[in-house]
Amino acid sequence: MKIKTRWINGIIEEADKCTTRMPWERGLRRQAFIASRKAAAALRETETRTPRPAA
């Protein structure tokens, strides 16, 4: 059990040293991308005057 604990602690230490930014932390460009996807989804959900073909 001691080896497993030491291994886990080593992994946690290495993860704390990591400076690579994750995709969900990347600022304005990522926020703009998410906003555009939400806007496109909202447009698909709204009713239109012209009937859409059945899928």
XYZ file of C-alpha atoms in Angstrom:
55
model
C 0.000 0.000 0.000
C 2.908 2.335 0.702
C 4.154 2.184 -2.910
C 0.704 3.061 -4.231
C 0.451 6.065 -1.879
C 3.921 7.310 -2.869
C 3.021 6.912 -6.546
C -0.239 8.858 -6.141
C 1.535 11.614 -4.214
C 4.137 11.857 -6.996
C 1.407 12.185 -9.613
C -0.297 14.944 -7.604
C 2.994 16.847 -7.230
C 3.641 16.656 -10.980
C 0.104 17.825 -11.739
C 0.609 20.831 -9.458
C 3.753 21.754 -11.410
C 1.896 21.662 -14.739
C 1.653 25.111 -16.345
C -0.218 24.100 -19.501
C -3.551 25.872 -19.684
C -6.545 23.640 -20.194
C -9.089 24.374 -22.976
C -11.695 25.583 -20.501
C -9.237 28.192 -19.159
C -8.179 29.793 -22.400
C -9.972 33.121 -22.131
C -11.821 35.248 -24.627
C -11.312 33.110 -27.726
C -12.791 30.057 -25.986
C -15.677 32.106 -24.550
C -16.491 33.467 -28.016
C -16.495 29.942 -29.452
C -18.851 28.687 -26.735
C -21.144 31.696 -27.210
C -21.341 31.076 -30.964
C -22.258 27.418 -30.392
C -24.979 28.400 -27.914
C -26.334 30.996 -30.352
C -26.463 28.435 -33.167
C -28.263 25.965 -30.902
C -30.757 28.656 -29.885
C -31.474 29.443 -33.554
C -32.145 25.759 -34.253
C -34.640 25.661 -31.383
C -36.655 28.752 -32.341
C -39.855 28.561 -34.352
C -39.819 29.890 -37.917
C -42.590 31.001 -40.236
C -41.432 28.670 -42.984
C -41.849 24.978 -42.356
C -38.692 22.959 -42.027
C -38.398 19.639 -43.822
C -38.840 16.594 -41.641
C -35.542 14.960 -40.784
